[in-house]
XYZ file of C-alpha atoms in Angstrom:
166
model
C 11.185 -233.667 -68.908
C 9.770 -233.769 -65.399
C 11.156 -231.347 -62.833
C 9.115 -232.202 -59.776
C 7.943 -234.959 -57.486
C 4.703 -235.567 -59.362
C 6.426 -236.390 -62.648
C 8.777 -238.745 -60.831
C 5.915 -240.456 -58.944
C 4.006 -240.890 -62.204
C 6.991 -242.749 -63.619
C 8.200 -240.276 -66.217
C 11.446 -241.557 -67.676
C 13.479 -238.363 -68.008
C 13.963 -235.540 -65.544
C 14.938 -234.724 -61.989
C 13.343 -233.383 -58.825
C 14.199 -229.693 -58.775
C 13.197 -229.088 -55.143
C 15.670 -231.660 -53.822
C 18.585 -230.718 -56.080
C 21.285 -228.359 -54.811
C 21.349 -225.213 -56.922
C 24.935 -225.863 -58.063
C 23.699 -228.970 -59.874
C 20.436 -227.717 -61.441
C 21.941 -226.814 -64.817
C 23.821 -230.083 -65.102
C 20.748 -232.114 -64.165
C 18.683 -230.256 -66.770
C 21.330 -230.773 -69.443
C 21.564 -234.467 -68.555
C 17.778 -234.940 -68.647
C 17.444 -233.266 -72.054
C 20.470 -235.079 -73.522
C 19.316 -238.473 -72.211
C 15.807 -237.911 -73.529
C 17.154 -236.941 -76.937
C 19.602 -239.846 -77.140
C 17.180 -242.526 -75.937
C 13.874 -241.388 -77.429
C 14.831 -239.348 -80.518
C 11.724 -237.165 -80.060
C 10.610 -234.535 -82.543
C 10.038 -232.136 -79.650
C 10.962 -232.102 -75.960
C 8.629 -230.557 -73.393
C 10.096 -229.383 -70.086
C 7.832 -228.926 -67.086
C 8.111 -225.391 -65.732
C 8.486 -224.481 -62.075
C 8.576 -220.711 -61.645
C 8.728 -217.399 -63.434
C 11.966 -215.680 -64.347
C 11.548 -212.999 -61.682
C 9.978 -214.896 -58.795
C 11.925 -213.819 -55.690
C 11.338 -217.190 -54.014
C 13.020 -219.115 -56.811
C 13.505 -217.848 -60.364
C 14.040 -221.260 -61.959
C 12.811 -220.293 -65.408
C 16.106 -218.786 -66.527
C 17.980 -221.987 -65.629
C 15.499 -224.003 -67.688
C 15.835 -221.821 -70.775
C 19.624 -221.493 -70.664
C 20.590 -225.000 -69.506
C 18.220 -226.783 -71.875
C 18.927 -224.355 -74.713
C 15.166 -223.987 -75.029
C 14.129 -222.244 -78.206
C 10.439 -221.868 -77.345
C 8.355 -221.220 -74.238
C 4.682 -221.665 -73.438
C 4.108 -219.119 -70.674
C 1.515 -219.708 -67.950
C -0.017 -216.443 -66.706
C -2.547 -215.392 -64.093
C -4.006 -212.092 -65.312
C -5.593 -211.093 -62.006
C -2.644 -211.880 -59.747
C -0.702 -208.748 -58.807
C 2.024 -210.358 -56.689
C 3.831 -213.687 -56.671
C 1.890 -216.517 -55.036
C 2.624 -216.848 -51.327
C 4.760 -213.690 -51.509
C 1.990 -211.154 -50.933
C 3.841 -209.841 -47.856
C 6.867 -208.968 -49.998
C 6.888 -205.802 -52.142
C 7.523 -207.608 -55.427
C 4.877 -207.161 -58.100
C 4.350 -209.143 -61.262
C 5.595 -207.459 -64.430
C 3.340 -207.028 -67.408
C 2.952 -210.052 -69.632
C 4.624 -208.190 -72.490
C 7.605 -207.449 -70.232
C 7.934 -211.120 -69.290
C 7.802 -212.151 -72.956
C 10.585 -209.625 -73.683
C 12.739 -211.057 -70.884
C 12.243 -214.595 -72.185
C 13.413 -213.343 -75.588
C 16.582 -211.939 -73.987
C 17.354 -215.479 -72.835
C 17.146 -216.631 -76.454
C 13.693 -218.215 -76.542
C 10.484 -217.201 -78.277
C 7.241 -217.239 -76.340
C 4.997 -219.242 -78.665
C 1.808 -219.334 -76.588
C 0.169 -218.145 -73.396
C -1.846 -220.427 -71.134
C -4.199 -218.670 -68.763
C -4.400 -219.648 -65.103
C -8.127 -219.099 -64.588
C -8.184 -219.330 -60.773
C -10.600 -216.847 -59.173
C -11.964 -215.726 -62.571
C -15.130 -216.417 -64.448
C -14.705 -218.215 -67.747
C -15.878 -215.067 -69.517
C -13.212 -212.939 -67.798
C -10.537 -215.496 -68.669
C -11.629 -215.638 -72.306
C -11.511 -211.835 -72.496
C -7.948 -211.824 -71.158
C -6.958 -214.581 -73.599
C -8.397 -212.668 -76.556
C -6.643 -209.484 -75.467
C -3.256 -211.219 -75.070
C -3.640 -213.044 -78.357
C -4.245 -209.759 -80.144
C -1.490 -207.874 -78.276
C 1.219 -210.541 -78.635
C 0.090 -212.207 -81.879
C 0.456 -215.716 -80.418
C -2.141 -218.230 -79.211
C -3.565 -217.598 -75.739
C -5.681 -220.429 -74.362
C -7.531 -221.695 -71.309
C -6.009 -225.184 -70.951
C -8.243 -226.493 -68.162
C -11.436 -225.343 -69.808
C -10.586 -225.981 -73.461
C -7.668 -228.414 -73.513
C -4.420 -227.993 -75.406
C -5.496 -228.992 -78.907
C -5.365 -225.384 -80.096
C -1.582 -225.459 -79.612
C -0.998 -228.493 -81.836
C -0.531 -226.429 -85.036
C 2.085 -224.324 -83.222
C 4.007 -227.430 -82.133
C 3.662 -229.034 -85.565
C 5.104 -225.885 -87.152
C 8.091 -225.983 -84.766
C 8.757 -229.615 -85.633
C 8.506 -228.930 -89.361
C 10.876 -225.945 -89.108
C 13.402 -227.958 -87.071
C 13.671 -230.554 -89.841
C 14.656 -228.042 -92.526
């Protein structure tokens, strides 16, 4: 499910442009996109493009995604070295710990099944150290998608599909 201009420009079939949708209609658009995708494609799994964290003061879209789509699982993108929200450095809002964010996602009814590391302004070695630490702390895969690809998450997705068919 695309949620931005890029997905639309690339011709993705299901989704909507979040930035140009009035907030009153976000949940309905998400529900419609997921329902249409399910009805027309009959996929084993639906991926929804994320837009923002749950606590971002400039637009906490994540909660609408989880609730409106009835998402059961989340792959969380995280920048370990960022202390404040991007482009909000002037505002006194600091990023919570990763464990805290995973707990909040759980309160919305979804399990965090993997962490992807935003490696901007880090060496590969630093990023790998963070990934290893998060993987051990949270007991879920933590990967560097730009450096290593997403193949390491395939077993996680395959397990979700298998469990959903029981």
